[in-house]
Coordinates of C-alpha atoms (C1' of nucleotides) in Angstrom, one line a residue:
Chain S
M1 CA 64.4 82.2 -58.7
P2 CA 62.0 79.5 -57.9
E3 CA 59.5 77.6 -59.8
L4 CA 58.0 73.6 -59.5
P5 CA 62.2 72.3 -60.4
E6 CA 63.9 74.8 -58.8
V7 CA 61.7 73.6 -55.6
E8 CA 61.9 70.3 -56.1
T9 CA 65.4 70.1 -56.9
T10 CA 66.0 71.7 -53.5
R11 CA 63.7 68.7 -52.3
R12 CA 66.2 66.2 -52.7
G13 CA 69.8 68.2 -52.7
I14 CA 68.9 69.1 -49.2
A15 CA 66.7 65.9 -48.2
P16 CA 69.2 64.2 -47.0
Y17 CA 71.4 66.4 -44.6
L18 CA 68.1 67.2 -42.6
E19 CA 65.8 63.4 -42.3
G20 CA 66.2 61.8 -39.0
R21 CA 68.4 64.5 -38.0
E22 CA 68.4 66.2 -34.1
I23 CA 67.9 70.0 -34.6
R24 CA 70.9 71.2 -32.3
E25 CA 70.7 75.1 -33.4
V26 CA 68.5 77.7 -34.5
I27 CA 69.6 81.5 -35.1
V28 CA 67.0 83.7 -36.9
R29 CA 69.1 86.9 -37.9
Q30 CA 66.3 88.5 -39.6
R31 CA 62.8 88.0 -38.3
R32 CA 60.8 90.5 -41.1
L33 CA 60.5 88.1 -43.9
R34 CA 57.1 87.8 -46.3
L35 CA 55.6 86.5 -42.7
P36 CA 57.4 87.1 -39.9
V37 CA 59.6 84.0 -38.3
P38 CA 57.1 83.0 -35.6
E39 CA 58.2 83.7 -32.0
G40 CA 59.4 81.7 -30.4
L41 CA 60.6 79.1 -33.2
E42 CA 64.0 78.6 -32.5
N43 CA 62.6 76.9 -28.8
A44 CA 60.4 74.8 -30.7
L45 CA 62.6 73.6 -33.0
I46 CA 65.7 72.7 -30.5
G47 CA 66.2 69.3 -30.1
M48 CA 63.4 68.2 -32.5
R49 CA 64.4 65.7 -35.1
I50 CA 62.9 66.7 -39.0
G51 CA 61.0 63.7 -41.2
A52 CA 60.7 63.1 -44.6
L53 CA 60.8 66.4 -46.2
S54 CA 57.7 67.5 -49.1
R55 CA 56.8 69.8 -51.4
R56 CA 53.1 71.0 -52.0
A57 CA 53.6 72.9 -55.4
K58 CA 56.0 75.5 -54.5
Y59 CA 55.8 74.9 -50.6
L60 CA 58.8 72.7 -48.9
I61 CA 57.2 71.2 -45.8
L62 CA 59.4 69.9 -42.9
P63 CA 57.8 67.6 -40.7
I64 CA 59.1 68.5 -37.3
D65 CA 58.9 65.7 -34.2
A66 CA 60.3 64.8 -31.3
A67 CA 63.9 63.0 -30.6
P68 CA 63.6 59.0 -30.0
G69 CA 65.0 60.1 -26.7
D70 CA 62.6 62.7 -25.5
A71 CA 60.1 61.6 -23.2
A72 CA 57.0 63.4 -24.1
P73 CA 54.3 65.0 -21.1
D74 CA 52.5 62.7 -19.8
D75 CA 49.6 65.5 -20.3
A76 CA 50.8 66.5 -24.1
A77 CA 46.9 67.7 -25.5
P78 CA 46.3 66.5 -29.1
D79 CA 45.8 69.0 -30.5
S80 CA 46.6 69.9 -34.0
V81 CA 47.5 66.5 -34.9
A82 CA 46.6 65.8 -39.1
S83 CA 44.7 62.9 -38.5
G84 CA 46.8 59.9 -40.4
A85 CA 49.7 61.6 -40.1
V86 CA 50.9 60.1 -37.3
G87 CA 50.1 56.4 -38.4
A88 CA 51.8 52.4 -37.2
G89 CA 55.8 53.0 -38.4
D90 CA 56.4 56.3 -37.8
G91 CA 57.6 55.6 -34.0
I92 CA 56.0 55.5 -30.8
W93 CA 56.8 58.3 -29.4
L94 CA 54.7 60.1 -31.8
E95 CA 51.5 58.8 -29.9
A96 CA 52.2 61.6 -27.5
K97 CA 54.1 64.6 -28.7
P98 CA 52.3 66.5 -31.6
R99 CA 53.5 66.5 -34.9
Q100 CA 53.9 69.7 -36.2
A101 CA 55.6 70.8 -39.7
L102 CA 57.5 73.9 -41.2
L103 CA 56.0 75.3 -44.2
W104 CA 58.6 77.1 -46.2
H105 CA 58.4 79.4 -48.7
L106 CA 61.2 81.0 -51.5
G107 CA 59.8 83.6 -53.0
M108 CA 61.2 84.6 -55.7
S109 CA 65.0 85.0 -54.8
G110 CA 65.6 82.6 -51.4
S111 CA 67.5 80.0 -51.5
L112 CA 67.9 76.5 -49.4
R113 CA 71.5 75.6 -49.1
I114 CA 73.8 72.6 -47.1
A115 CA 76.5 74.7 -45.5
R116 CA 79.3 73.9 -42.5
L117 CA 79.8 74.6 -39.1
G118 CA 81.8 77.2 -39.4
D119 CA 80.7 78.4 -42.8
P120 CA 80.6 82.7 -42.4
P121 CA 76.8 83.2 -42.8
K122 CA 76.6 85.7 -46.2
K123 CA 74.4 88.7 -46.7
H124 CA 70.8 88.4 -46.6
D125 CA 71.6 84.7 -45.0
H126 CA 68.5 84.8 -43.0
V127 CA 67.6 81.8 -41.3
D128 CA 70.0 78.7 -39.7
L129 CA 68.8 75.2 -39.0
V130 CA 72.6 73.0 -37.6
M131 CA 72.2 69.9 -37.5
E132 CA 72.8 68.0 -35.1
D133 CA 76.4 66.2 -37.0
G134 CA 77.2 70.0 -37.9
A135 CA 75.6 70.5 -41.8
I136 CA 73.6 73.5 -41.4
L137 CA 70.6 74.4 -43.4
R138 CA 71.2 78.1 -44.5
Y139 CA 67.8 80.0 -46.0
H140 CA 69.3 83.3 -48.7
D141 CA 66.9 85.6 -49.8
P142 CA 67.6 89.3 -50.7
R143 CA 63.8 90.2 -51.3
R144 CA 62.5 88.3 -48.8
F145 CA 59.9 87.0 -50.3
G146 CA 59.9 84.0 -48.6
F147 CA 58.6 82.8 -45.9
L148 CA 59.2 80.4 -43.0
D149 CA 56.0 79.6 -40.9
W150 CA 54.3 76.9 -39.2
L151 CA 52.0 74.8 -40.9
E152 CA 48.4 74.4 -39.9
G153 CA 47.6 70.8 -40.0
D154 CA 45.5 69.1 -41.9
G155 CA 43.5 71.9 -43.9
D156 CA 46.6 74.8 -43.7
R157 CA 44.1 77.5 -45.9
R158 CA 47.6 78.2 -47.8
L159 CA 47.7 74.5 -49.3
A160 CA 44.0 73.9 -49.6
K161 CA 42.5 75.8 -52.3
L162 CA 45.8 74.9 -54.9
G163 CA 44.7 72.6 -58.2
P164 CA 46.5 69.7 -58.7
E165 CA 49.9 69.3 -59.3
P166 CA 51.1 68.9 -62.9
L167 CA 53.2 65.7 -62.4
S168 CA 50.7 63.5 -60.5
P169 CA 47.8 62.0 -62.9
A170 CA 45.5 64.4 -61.5
F171 CA 46.4 66.4 -64.1
D172 CA 44.8 66.3 -67.0
D173 CA 44.4 67.7 -70.0
E174 CA 39.8 67.2 -69.3
R175 CA 40.1 69.2 -66.7
L176 CA 42.4 71.5 -68.2
F177 CA 39.7 72.1 -70.9
Q178 CA 36.9 72.6 -68.5
C179 CA 38.6 74.9 -66.4
S180 CA 39.6 77.2 -68.5
R181 CA 35.7 77.5 -70.5
K182 CA 34.0 81.2 -70.4
R183 CA 37.7 82.0 -68.9
R184 CA 38.8 86.1 -71.3
L185 CA 42.1 85.5 -69.4
A186 CA 45.1 84.4 -71.5
V187 CA 46.2 81.7 -71.3
K188 CA 49.8 82.5 -70.1
P189 CA 48.2 83.8 -66.2
F190 CA 45.3 81.1 -66.7
L191 CA 48.4 78.8 -66.1
M192 CA 50.4 80.9 -63.5
D193 CA 46.9 80.3 -61.8
N194 CA 47.6 77.8 -58.8
A195 CA 44.5 77.0 -58.8
I196 CA 44.2 75.4 -61.7
V197 CA 48.3 74.3 -61.6
V198 CA 50.7 74.5 -59.7
G199 CA 54.2 75.4 -59.5
V200 CA 53.8 76.8 -62.9
G201 CA 55.6 80.3 -64.1
N202 CA 56.5 82.7 -65.8
I203 CA 59.5 80.9 -67.0
Y204 CA 57.4 77.6 -67.5
A205 CA 54.1 78.6 -68.9
A206 CA 56.1 80.9 -71.3
E207 CA 57.7 77.5 -72.2
A208 CA 54.9 75.3 -72.5
L209 CA 53.6 77.6 -74.5
F210 CA 55.6 77.3 -76.9
L211 CA 56.2 73.7 -76.8
A212 CA 52.4 73.5 -77.8
G213 CA 53.1 76.2 -79.9
I214 CA 50.0 77.8 -78.3
D215 CA 49.7 82.6 -78.3
P216 CA 50.2 83.1 -74.5
R217 CA 47.7 86.2 -75.3
R218 CA 45.4 83.7 -76.3
A219 CA 41.7 83.9 -73.9
A220 CA 41.9 80.9 -72.0
G221 CA 38.0 79.9 -73.0
Q222 CA 38.8 79.9 -77.1
I223 CA 41.9 77.2 -77.2
S224 CA 40.6 73.8 -77.9
R225 CA 40.5 70.8 -76.6
E226 CA 43.4 68.8 -78.5
R227 CA 45.9 72.3 -78.0
Y228 CA 44.5 71.8 -74.3
V229 CA 46.0 68.0 -74.5
R230 CA 49.4 69.2 -76.4
L231 CA 49.6 71.9 -73.2
T232 CA 48.7 69.6 -70.6
A233 CA 51.9 67.3 -72.4
A234 CA 54.3 70.3 -72.9
I235 CA 53.6 71.7 -69.1
R236 CA 54.4 68.0 -67.8
E237 CA 57.2 67.7 -70.8
V238 CA 59.2 71.3 -69.5
L239 CA 58.9 70.6 -65.8
A240 CA 60.0 66.7 -66.3
A241 CA 63.1 67.9 -68.1
A242 CA 63.6 71.1 -66.1
I243 CA 63.7 68.7 -63.1
T244 CA 66.2 66.4 -64.3
Q245 CA 69.0 69.5 -65.7
G246 CA 68.4 70.4 -61.6
G247 CA 66.3 74.0 -62.7
T248 CA 67.2 77.0 -64.4
T249 CA 69.8 79.6 -63.3
L250 CA 69.4 82.5 -64.2
R251 CA 71.4 84.5 -62.0
D252 CA 72.2 82.7 -58.9
F253 CA 70.0 79.5 -58.6
V254 CA 72.1 76.7 -56.5
S255 CA 70.8 73.6 -55.3
G256 CA 70.7 72.9 -51.6
T257 CA 74.3 71.4 -52.8
G258 CA 75.4 74.2 -54.8
E259 CA 75.2 72.8 -57.6
P260 CA 73.9 75.1 -60.5
G261 CA 71.0 73.8 -63.0
Y262 CA 71.6 73.6 -66.6
F263 CA 68.0 74.2 -68.3
A264 CA 68.5 77.4 -68.8
Q265 CA 70.4 76.2 -72.0
R266 CA 67.9 75.0 -72.5
L267 CA 65.5 77.1 -72.3
N268 CA 63.3 78.2 -76.0
V269 CA 61.9 81.9 -74.9
Y270 CA 62.2 83.1 -71.7
G271 CA 64.8 85.9 -71.8
R272 CA 65.3 85.4 -75.4
N273 CA 63.5 88.3 -76.4
G274 CA 65.0 90.1 -79.9
E275 CA 66.5 86.7 -80.2
P276 CA 65.9 83.9 -83.3
C277 CA 63.5 81.4 -82.9
R278 CA 65.4 78.0 -82.7
R279 CA 62.8 76.6 -84.5
C280 CA 61.7 78.7 -87.4
G281 CA 64.6 81.8 -87.2
R282 CA 62.1 84.8 -86.7
E283 CA 62.3 87.1 -84.2
L284 CA 60.9 86.5 -80.8
R285 CA 58.4 89.4 -79.9
L286 CA 58.2 90.4 -75.7
V287 CA 54.3 90.7 -74.3
T288 CA 53.4 92.0 -70.3
L289 CA 50.4 89.5 -69.4
G290 CA 49.5 90.2 -66.2
Q291 CA 52.5 92.0 -65.3
R292 CA 54.6 89.4 -66.1
A293 CA 56.8 89.9 -69.5
S294 CA 55.8 87.1 -72.2
V295 CA 58.3 86.0 -74.2
F296 CA 57.0 83.8 -77.8
C297 CA 57.2 83.5 -81.4
P298 CA 54.9 85.1 -83.6
S299 CA 54.8 83.4 -86.1
C300 CA 55.7 79.1 -84.5
Q301 CA 52.9 80.3 -81.4
T302 CA 49.3 80.8 -82.8
Chain H
dA1 C1' 32.7 86.2 -59.9
dT2 C1' 36.2 87.6 -62.6
dT3 C1' 40.5 90.5 -63.5
dT4 C1' 43.5 94.1 -62.8
dG5 C1' 46.6 96.4 -60.1
dA6 C1' 49.6 97.7 -56.3
dC7 C1' 52.6 96.1 -52.9
dC8 C1' 55.9 93.4 -50.1
dC9 C1' 62.1 93.9 -51.2
dT10 C1' 66.7 94.3 -53.1
dG11 C1' 69.7 94.4 -56.5
dC12 C1' 71.4 93.8 -61.2
dA13 C1' 71.6 96.3 -65.7
dT14 C1' 70.9 100.4 -68.3
dG15 C1' 70.9 105.4 -69.7
dC16 C1' 71.9 109.6 -68.7
Chain A
dT1 C1' 81.7 107.6 -60.7
dG2 C1' 76.9 108.7 -59.8
dC3 C1' 72.1 109.0 -60.0
dA4 C1' 67.4 107.6 -61.7
dT5 C1' 64.2 104.1 -63.8
dG6 C1' 62.8 99.6 -64.5
dC7 C1' 62.8 94.9 -64.3
dA8 C1' 63.1 90.0 -62.3
dG9 C1' 61.8 83.3 -60.6
dG10 C1' 55.9 84.4 -56.5
dG11 C1' 51.6 85.4 -54.2
dT12 C1' 48.1 88.2 -51.3
dC13 C1' 44.9 91.5 -50.9
dA14 C1' 41.8 95.5 -52.3
dA15 C1' 39.1 97.1 -55.4
dA16 C1' 37.3 97.3 -60.3

DNA sequence: ATTTGACCCTGCATGC
DNA sequence: TGCATGCAGGGTCAAA
Protein backbone atom coordinates (compact mmCIF):
# COMPACT_ATOMS: atom_id res chain seq x y z
CA MET A 1 0.00 0.00 0.00
CA PRO A 2 2.13 2.84 1.14
CA GLU A 3 4.70 4.66 -0.88
CA LEU A 4 5.60 8.25 -0.12
CA PRO A 5 2.27 9.80 -1.25
CA GLU A 6 0.25 7.36 0.82
CA VAL A 7 2.38 7.91 3.92
CA GLU A 8 2.16 11.67 3.45
CA THR A 9 -1.60 11.45 2.95
CA THR A 10 -1.81 9.43 6.15
CA ARG A 11 0.30 11.96 8.05
CA ARG A 12 -1.92 14.84 6.95
CA GLY A 13 -5.07 12.89 7.72
CA ILE A 14 -4.22 11.82 11.24
CA ALA A 15 -2.16 14.82 12.43
CA PRO A 16 -5.12 17.07 13.38
CA TYR A 17 -6.46 14.37 15.70
CA LEU A 18 -3.17 13.74 17.46
CA GLU A 19 -1.03 16.85 17.70
CA GLY A 20 -1.07 18.46 21.11
CA ARG A 21 -3.28 15.70 22.54
CA GLU A 22 -2.55 13.50 25.48
CA ILE A 23 -2.47 9.72 25.21
CA ARG A 24 -4.89 8.17 27.66
CA GLU A 25 -4.56 4.49 26.85
CA VAL A 26 -2.46 2.18 24.68
CA ILE A 27 -3.71 -1.19 23.49
CA VAL A 28 -1.36 -3.66 21.80
CA ARG A 29 -3.21 -6.72 20.49
CA GLN A 30 -0.34 -8.14 18.46
CA ARG A 31 3.26 -7.49 19.53
CA ARG A 32 4.84 -9.50 16.73
CA LEU A 33 5.19 -7.08 13.87
CA ARG A 34 8.30 -6.90 11.68
CA LEU A 35 9.99 -5.78 14.88
CA PRO A 36 8.34 -6.65 18.19
CA VAL A 37 6.47 -3.73 19.72
CA PRO A 38 8.90 -2.46 22.43
CA GLU A 39 8.34 -3.85 25.89
CA GLY A 40 6.87 -1.22 28.17
CA LEU A 41 5.69 0.99 25.32
CA GLU A 42 2.19 1.19 26.75
CA ASN A 43 3.25 2.56 30.12
CA ALA A 44 5.82 4.87 28.59
CA LEU A 45 3.19 6.50 26.38
CA ILE A 46 0.30 6.91 28.79
CA GLY A 47 -0.04 10.50 29.93
CA MET A 48 2.35 11.75 27.25
CA ARG A 49 1.54 14.29 24.58
CA ILE A 50 2.03 13.93 20.83
CA GLY A 51 3.96 16.68 19.06
CA ALA A 52 4.04 17.71 15.40
CA LEU A 53 4.02 14.70 13.08
CA SER A 54 6.70 14.50 10.45
CA ARG A 55 7.68 12.11 7.72
CA ARG A 56 11.07 10.95 6.46
CA ALA A 57 10.98 8.65 3.43
CA LYS A 58 8.17 6.22 4.23
CA TYR A 59 8.62 6.59 7.98
CA LEU A 60 6.23 8.53 10.16
CA ILE A 61 7.72 10.25 13.20
CA LEU A 62 5.54 11.03 16.22
CA PRO A 63 7.30 13.19 18.85
CA ILE A 64 6.35 12.19 22.37
CA ASP A 65 6.55 14.87 25.07
CA ALA A 66 5.71 14.93 28.71
CA ALA A 67 2.32 16.54 29.29
CA PRO A 68 2.50 20.12 30.62
CA GLY A 69 0.99 19.21 33.95
CA ASP A 70 3.61 16.59 34.71
CA ALA A 71 6.26 17.38 37.23
CA ALA A 72 9.53 16.29 35.72
CA PRO A 73 11.82 14.41 38.10
CA ASP A 74 14.71 16.58 39.36
CA ASP A 75 17.30 13.99 38.45
CA ALA A 76 15.95 13.24 34.99
CA ALA A 77 18.91 12.08 32.99
CA PRO A 78 19.22 14.12 29.81
CA ASP A 79 20.11 11.04 27.81
CA SER A 80 19.47 10.54 24.11
CA VAL A 81 17.81 13.86 23.47
CA ALA A 82 18.42 15.00 19.96
CA SER A 83 20.45 18.14 20.41
CA GLY A 84 18.57 21.07 19.04
CA ALA A 85 15.25 19.26 19.30
CA VAL A 86 14.52 21.09 22.53
CA GLY A 87 14.45 24.61 21.31
CA ALA A 88 13.03 27.90 22.46
CA GLY A 89 9.28 27.93 22.26
CA ASP A 90 8.96 24.17 22.62
CA GLY A 91 7.62 24.48 26.14
CA ILE A 92 9.36 24.74 29.45
CA TRP A 93 8.63 21.15 30.52
CA LEU A 94 10.85 19.82 27.80
CA GLU A 95 13.90 21.16 29.57
CA ALA A 96 13.68 18.55 32.27
CA LYS A 97 12.04 15.64 30.50
CA PRO A 98 13.79 14.29 27.42
CA ARG A 99 11.79 14.37 24.23
CA GLN A 100 11.32 11.05 22.56
CA ALA A 101 9.67 10.00 19.35
CA LEU A 102 8.00 7.01 17.80
CA LEU A 103 9.17 5.75 14.43
CA TRP A 104 6.33 4.10 12.56
CA HIS A 105 6.64 2.23 9.28
CA LEU A 106 3.62 0.81 7.46
CA GLY A 107 5.43 -1.90 5.50
CA MET A 108 3.49 -3.30 2.57
CA SER A 109 0.02 -3.57 4.02
CA GLY A 110 -0.08 -1.27 7.04
CA SER A 111 -2.42 1.65 7.56
CA LEU A 112 -3.13 4.17 10.30
CA ARG A 113 -6.66 5.47 10.76
CA ILE A 114 -8.59 7.54 13.21
CA ALA A 115 -11.26 5.50 14.95
CA ARG A 116 -13.72 6.56 17.63
CA LEU A 117 -14.13 5.28 21.16
CA GLY A 118 -16.41 2.27 20.90
CA ASP A 119 -15.52 1.34 17.32
CA PRO A 120 -14.82 -2.39 17.60
CA PRO A 121 -11.36 -3.45 16.38
CA LYS A 122 -11.27 -5.57 13.26
CA LYS A 123 -8.99 -8.44 12.41
CA HIS A 124 -5.36 -7.22 12.10
CA ASP A 125 -6.00 -4.02 14.09
CA HIS A 126 -2.81 -4.49 16.11
CA VAL A 127 -2.29 -1.24 18.03
CA ASP A 128 -4.54 1.53 19.38
CA LEU A 129 -3.43 4.85 20.83
CA VAL A 130 -6.46 6.24 22.63
CA MET A 131 -6.36 10.01 22.97
CA GLU A 132 -7.81 12.13 25.76
CA ASP A 133 -10.82 13.15 23.64
CA GLY A 134 -11.69 9.63 22.55
CA ALA A 135 -10.08 9.69 19.13
CA ILE A 136 -8.13 6.51 18.51
CA LEU A 137 -5.09 6.11 16.30
CA ARG A 138 -5.57 2.56 15.04
CA TYR A 139 -2.87 0.54 13.28
CA HIS A 140 -4.04 -2.12 10.85
CA ASP A 141 -1.56 -4.41 9.10
CA PRO A 142 -2.53 -7.84 7.72
CA ARG A 143 0.96 -8.84 6.62
CA ARG A 144 2.70 -7.34 9.66
CA PHE A 145 5.65 -6.07 7.62
CA GLY A 146 5.35 -2.72 9.34
CA PHE A 147 6.68 -1.79 12.77
CA LEU A 148 6.48 0.69 15.59
CA ASP A 149 9.62 1.52 17.54
CA TRP A 150 11.33 4.24 19.56
CA LEU A 151 13.35 6.58 17.41
CA GLU A 152 16.98 6.21 18.42
CA GLY A 153 17.64 9.91 18.80
CA ASP A 154 19.29 12.05 16.19
CA GLY A 155 21.36 9.50 14.37
CA ASP A 156 18.87 6.67 14.13
CA ARG A 157 20.51 4.04 11.94
CA ARG A 158 17.29 3.53 9.97
CA LEU A 159 17.28 7.16 8.88
CA ALA A 160 21.02 7.78 8.73
CA LYS A 161 21.74 6.39 5.26
CA LEU A 162 18.64 7.62 3.49
CA GLY A 163 18.96 9.65 0.31
CA PRO A 164 17.22 12.98 -0.28
CA GLU A 165 13.48 13.59 -0.16
CA PRO A 166 12.27 13.63 -3.76
CA LEU A 167 10.15 16.74 -3.21
CA SER A 168 12.96 18.72 -1.59
CA PRO A 169 15.61 20.82 -3.34
CA ALA A 170 18.23 18.30 -2.21
CA PHE A 171 16.94 15.99 -4.92
CA ASP A 172 18.31 17.28 -8.19
CA ASP A 173 19.06 15.80 -11.58
CA GLU A 174 22.80 16.37 -11.39
CA ARG A 175 23.07 14.34 -8.21
CA LEU A 176 20.89 11.56 -9.62
CA PHE A 177 23.04 11.48 -12.74
CA GLN A 178 26.28 11.35 -10.76
CA CYS A 179 24.96 8.56 -8.51
CA SER A 180 24.09 6.51 -11.58
CA ARG A 181 27.53 6.51 -13.18
CA LYS A 182 29.07 3.04 -13.46
CA ARG A 183 25.90 1.44 -12.13
CA ARG A 184 24.91 -1.57 -14.21
CA LEU A 185 21.69 -2.04 -12.27
CA ALA A 186 18.47 -1.46 -14.20
CA VAL A 187 17.19 2.09 -13.73
CA LYS A 188 13.93 1.02 -12.08
CA PRO A 189 15.48 -0.80 -9.09
CA PHE A 190 18.07 2.01 -9.03
CA LEU A 191 15.27 4.52 -8.40
CA MET A 192 13.84 2.29 -5.69
CA ASP A 193 17.13 2.29 -3.76
CA ASN A 194 16.61 4.43 -0.65
CA ALA A 195 20.22 5.57 -0.68
CA ILE A 196 19.62 7.23 -4.06
CA VAL A 197 16.25 8.83 -3.39
CA VAL A 198 13.62 7.89 -0.83
CA GLY A 199 9.95 7.15 -1.10
CA VAL A 200 9.86 5.89 -4.68
CA GLY A 201 8.35 2.41 -4.61
CA ASN A 202 7.17 0.04 -7.26
CA ILE A 203 4.16 2.05 -8.40
CA TYR A 204 5.76 5.46 -8.75
CA ALA A 205 9.05 4.20 -10.16
CA ALA A 206 7.09 2.62 -13.00
CA GLU A 207 4.97 5.74 -13.50
CA ALA A 208 7.91 8.15 -13.46
CA LEU A 209 9.80 6.08 -16.03
CA PHE A 210 6.75 6.11 -18.28
CA LEU A 211 6.44 9.90 -18.01
CA ALA A 212 10.14 10.27 -18.77
CA GLY A 213 9.97 7.85 -21.70
CA ILE A 214 12.72 5.61 -20.31
CA ASP A 215 12.80 1.81 -20.59
CA PRO A 216 12.89 0.47 -17.01
CA ARG A 217 15.35 -2.27 -18.04
CA ARG A 218 18.01 0.19 -19.17
CA ALA A 219 21.18 0.20 -17.07
CA ALA A 220 21.19 3.25 -14.77
CA GLY A 221 24.74 4.11 -15.79
CA GLN A 222 23.91 4.22 -19.49
CA ILE A 223 21.29 6.92 -19.35
CA SER A 224 22.22 10.43 -20.45
CA ARG A 225 22.31 13.49 -18.25
CA GLU A 226 19.56 14.98 -20.36
CA ARG A 227 17.28 12.04 -19.68
CA TYR A 228 17.98 12.26 -15.94
CA VAL A 229 16.75 15.84 -16.07
CA ARG A 230 13.44 14.59 -17.44
CA LEU A 231 13.35 11.68 -15.02
CA THR A 232 13.91 13.92 -12.01
CA ALA A 233 11.06 16.16 -13.09
CA ALA A 234 8.85 13.13 -13.71
CA ILE A 235 9.49 11.73 -10.23
CA ARG A 236 8.59 15.07 -8.63
CA GLU A 237 5.54 15.42 -10.84
CA VAL A 238 4.10 11.98 -10.23
CA LEU A 239 4.64 12.09 -6.46
CA ALA A 240 3.19 15.57 -6.10
CA ALA A 241 0.16 14.66 -8.22
CA ALA A 242 -0.41 11.49 -6.20
CA ILE A 243 -0.33 13.45 -2.92
CA THR A 244 -2.84 15.91 -4.37
CA GLN A 245 -5.11 12.98 -5.23
CA GLY A 246 -4.80 11.50 -1.75
CA GLY A 247 -2.58 8.61 -2.82
CA THR A 248 -3.25 5.45 -4.78
CA THR A 249 -5.90 3.05 -3.53
CA LEU A 250 -5.27 -0.40 -4.99
CA ARG A 251 -7.47 -2.54 -2.82
CA ASP A 252 -7.77 -1.08 0.62
CA PHE A 253 -5.71 2.06 1.15
CA VAL A 254 -7.57 4.83 2.90
CA SER A 255 -6.27 8.04 4.41
CA GLY A 256 -6.23 8.54 8.16
CA THR A 257 -9.79 9.77 7.96
CA GLY A 258 -11.05 6.95 5.78
CA GLU A 259 -10.97 8.54 2.32
CA PRO A 260 -9.68 6.40 -0.55
CA GLY A 261 -6.99 7.82 -2.82
CA TYR A 262 -7.89 8.75 -6.35
CA PHE A 263 -4.55 8.42 -8.09
CA ALA A 264 -5.28 4.84 -9.27
CA GLN A 265 -7.33 6.18 -12.17
CA ARG A 266 -4.32 8.22 -13.25
CA LEU A 267 -1.92 5.29 -13.42
CA ASN A 268 -0.45 4.89 -16.88
CA VAL A 269 1.40 1.60 -16.52
CA TYR A 270 1.35 0.13 -13.02
CA GLY A 271 -1.01 -2.86 -12.93
CA ARG A 272 -1.99 -2.37 -16.58
CA ASN A 273 -0.04 -5.21 -18.18
CA GLY A 274 -1.67 -6.25 -21.47
CA GLU A 275 -3.77 -3.08 -21.66
CA PRO A 276 -3.22 -0.42 -24.32
CA CYS A 277 -0.76 2.41 -23.73
CA ARG A 278 -2.68 5.63 -23.08
CA ARG A 279 -0.26 7.51 -25.30
CA CYS A 280 0.30 5.24 -28.34
CA GLY A 281 -2.21 2.43 -27.96
CA ARG A 282 0.32 -0.37 -28.07
CA GLU A 283 0.02 -3.23 -25.62
CA LEU A 284 1.87 -2.67 -22.33
CA ARG A 285 4.44 -5.32 -21.40
CA LEU A 286 5.47 -6.88 -18.11
CA VAL A 287 9.02 -7.69 -17.08
CA THR A 288 10.54 -8.55 -13.71
CA LEU A 289 13.31 -6.31 -12.40
CA GLY A 290 14.77 -6.84 -8.96
CA GLN A 291 11.97 -9.33 -8.27
CA ARG A 292 9.35 -6.65 -8.82
CA ALA A 293 6.76 -6.56 -11.56
CA SER A 294 7.51 -3.76 -13.98
CA VAL A 295 5.02 -2.70 -16.65
CA PHE A 296 6.08 -0.39 -19.45
CA CYS A 297 5.27 0.63 -23.00
CA PRO A 298 7.83 -0.86 -25.39
CA SER A 299 7.08 1.88 -27.88
CA CYS A 300 7.04 5.01 -25.70
CA GLN A 301 9.80 3.91 -23.32
CA THR A 302 13.23 3.44 -24.81
C1' DA B 1 31.42 -2.68 -3.77
C1' DT B 2 27.48 -3.92 -6.31
C1' DT B 3 23.90 -6.97 -7.05
C1' DT B 4 20.90 -10.88 -6.31
C1' DG B 5 17.89 -13.79 -3.66
C1' DA B 6 15.54 -15.30 0.44
C1' DC B 7 12.72 -13.96 3.96
C1' DC B 8 9.24 -11.72 7.14
C1' DC B 9 3.27 -12.60 6.78
C1' DT B 10 -1.62 -12.75 5.19
C1' DG B 11 -5.12 -12.17 1.64
C1' DC B 12 -6.71 -12.48 -2.80
C1' DA B 13 -7.26 -14.03 -7.66
C1' DT B 14 -6.70 -17.81 -10.55
C1' DG B 15 -6.87 -22.45 -12.17
C1' DC B 16 -7.66 -27.25 -11.48
C1' DT C 1 -16.67 -26.13 -2.90
C1' DG C 2 -11.93 -27.01 -1.81
C1' DC C 3 -7.11 -26.90 -2.58
C1' DA C 4 -2.65 -25.46 -4.52
C1' DT C 5 -0.13 -21.80 -6.59
C1' DG C 6 1.55 -17.29 -7.40
C1' DC C 7 1.53 -12.59 -6.52
C1' DA C 8 1.15 -8.09 -3.74
C1' DG C 9 2.39 -1.17 -1.98
C1' DG C 10 8.79 -2.65 1.62
C1' DG C 11 13.06 -3.36 3.80
C1' DT C 12 16.91 -6.15 5.68
C1' DC C 13 20.38 -9.41 5.54
C1' DA C 14 23.54 -12.87 3.69
C1' DA C 15 25.82 -14.53 -0.11
C1' DA C 16 27.41 -14.37 -4.85
